[in-house]
């Protein structure tokens, strides 16, 4: 999966989400929330 506001990595049974909006201190917005919901 490719996302623009989060990083997503799976290693076995563990999934890691990384917030990637440092220009706004990783503040949440609607696109980021949608990507997180899509990832999980």
Short mmCIF file of N, CA and C in Angstrom, two decimals, residues 4-38:
data_model
loop_
_atom_site.label_atom_id
_atom_site.label_comp_id
_atom_site.label_asym_id
_atom_site.label_seq_id
_atom_site.Cartn_x
_atom_site.Cartn_y
_atom_site.Cartn_z
N UNK A 4 0.24 8.90 1.27
CA UNK A 4 0.98 10.16 1.19
C UNK A 4 1.24 10.79 2.55
N UNK A 5 0.43 10.48 3.56
CA UNK A 5 0.60 11.13 4.86
C UNK A 5 1.06 10.18 5.96
N UNK A 6 1.10 8.89 5.67
CA UNK A 6 1.57 7.92 6.65
C UNK A 6 2.51 6.92 5.97
N UNK A 7 3.36 6.33 6.78
CA UNK A 7 4.15 5.19 6.33
C UNK A 7 3.50 3.94 6.88
N UNK A 8 3.56 2.85 6.13
CA UNK A 8 2.92 1.60 6.54
C UNK A 8 3.88 0.47 6.25
N UNK A 9 4.20 -0.31 7.27
CA UNK A 9 5.15 -1.41 7.12
C UNK A 9 4.65 -2.59 7.93
N UNK A 10 4.69 -3.77 7.34
CA UNK A 10 4.27 -5.00 8.02
C UNK A 10 5.47 -5.92 8.15
N UNK A 11 5.66 -6.44 9.35
CA UNK A 11 6.72 -7.40 9.62
C UNK A 11 6.12 -8.54 10.42
N UNK A 12 5.77 -9.62 9.75
CA UNK A 12 5.11 -10.73 10.42
C UNK A 12 3.71 -10.33 10.85
N UNK A 13 3.44 -10.44 12.14
CA UNK A 13 2.12 -10.08 12.67
C UNK A 13 2.07 -8.66 13.21
N UNK A 14 3.11 -7.90 12.97
CA UNK A 14 3.18 -6.53 13.48
C UNK A 14 3.12 -5.54 12.33
N UNK A 15 2.21 -4.58 12.42
CA UNK A 15 2.11 -3.51 11.44
C UNK A 15 2.54 -2.21 12.12
N UNK A 16 3.32 -1.42 11.41
CA UNK A 16 3.81 -0.15 11.96
C UNK A 16 3.31 0.99 11.07
N UNK A 17 2.65 1.95 11.71
CA UNK A 17 2.21 3.17 11.02
C UNK A 17 3.11 4.31 11.48
N UNK A 18 3.61 5.08 10.52
CA UNK A 18 4.46 6.22 10.83
C UNK A 18 3.80 7.47 10.27
N UNK A 19 3.62 8.46 11.13
CA UNK A 19 3.04 9.73 10.67
C UNK A 19 4.10 10.50 9.90
N UNK A 20 3.71 11.03 8.72
CA UNK A 20 4.69 11.71 7.87
C UNK A 20 4.20 13.10 7.46
N UNK A 21 3.94 13.93 8.44
CA UNK A 21 3.58 15.32 8.18
C UNK A 21 4.38 16.22 9.12
N UNK A 22 5.70 16.18 9.06
CA UNK A 22 6.51 16.95 10.01
C UNK A 22 6.34 18.46 9.88
N UNK A 23 5.94 18.92 8.71
CA UNK A 23 5.77 20.37 8.51
C UNK A 23 4.65 20.95 9.37
N UNK A 24 3.75 20.10 9.87
CA UNK A 24 2.67 20.55 10.76
C UNK A 24 2.70 19.75 12.06
N UNK A 25 3.90 19.35 12.47
CA UNK A 25 4.11 18.57 13.71
C UNK A 25 3.23 17.31 13.75
N UNK A 26 3.08 16.67 12.58
CA UNK A 26 2.29 15.45 12.43
C UNK A 26 0.84 15.63 12.86
N UNK A 27 0.32 16.84 12.67
CA UNK A 27 -1.08 17.10 12.98
C UNK A 27 -2.00 16.27 12.08
N UNK A 28 -3.08 15.80 12.66
CA UNK A 28 -4.04 14.99 11.91
C UNK A 28 -4.92 15.89 11.05
N UNK A 29 -5.25 15.40 9.87
CA UNK A 29 -6.25 16.04 9.02
C UNK A 29 -7.10 14.92 8.42
N UNK A 30 -8.11 15.28 7.67
CA UNK A 30 -9.03 14.27 7.15
C UNK A 30 -8.32 13.26 6.25
N UNK A 31 -7.47 13.68 5.30
CA UNK A 31 -6.79 12.66 4.48
C UNK A 31 -5.95 11.69 5.31
N UNK A 32 -5.28 12.19 6.35
CA UNK A 32 -4.48 11.30 7.18
C UNK A 32 -5.38 10.30 7.91
N UNK A 33 -6.47 10.76 8.46
CA UNK A 33 -7.40 9.86 9.15
C UNK A 33 -7.94 8.80 8.20
N UNK A 34 -8.25 9.19 6.96
CA UNK A 34 -8.75 8.23 5.98
C UNK A 34 -7.68 7.20 5.64
N UNK A 35 -6.43 7.63 5.53
CA UNK A 35 -5.36 6.69 5.23
C UNK A 35 -5.13 5.72 6.40
N UNK A 36 -5.20 6.22 7.61
CA UNK A 36 -5.03 5.34 8.79
C UNK A 36 -6.15 4.30 8.82
N UNK A 37 -7.38 4.73 8.60
CA UNK A 37 -8.50 3.79 8.59
C UNK A 37 -8.35 2.76 7.47
N UNK A 38 -7.86 3.20 6.33
CA UNK A 38 -7.64 2.28 5.22
C UNK A 38 -6.55 1.27 5.54
#
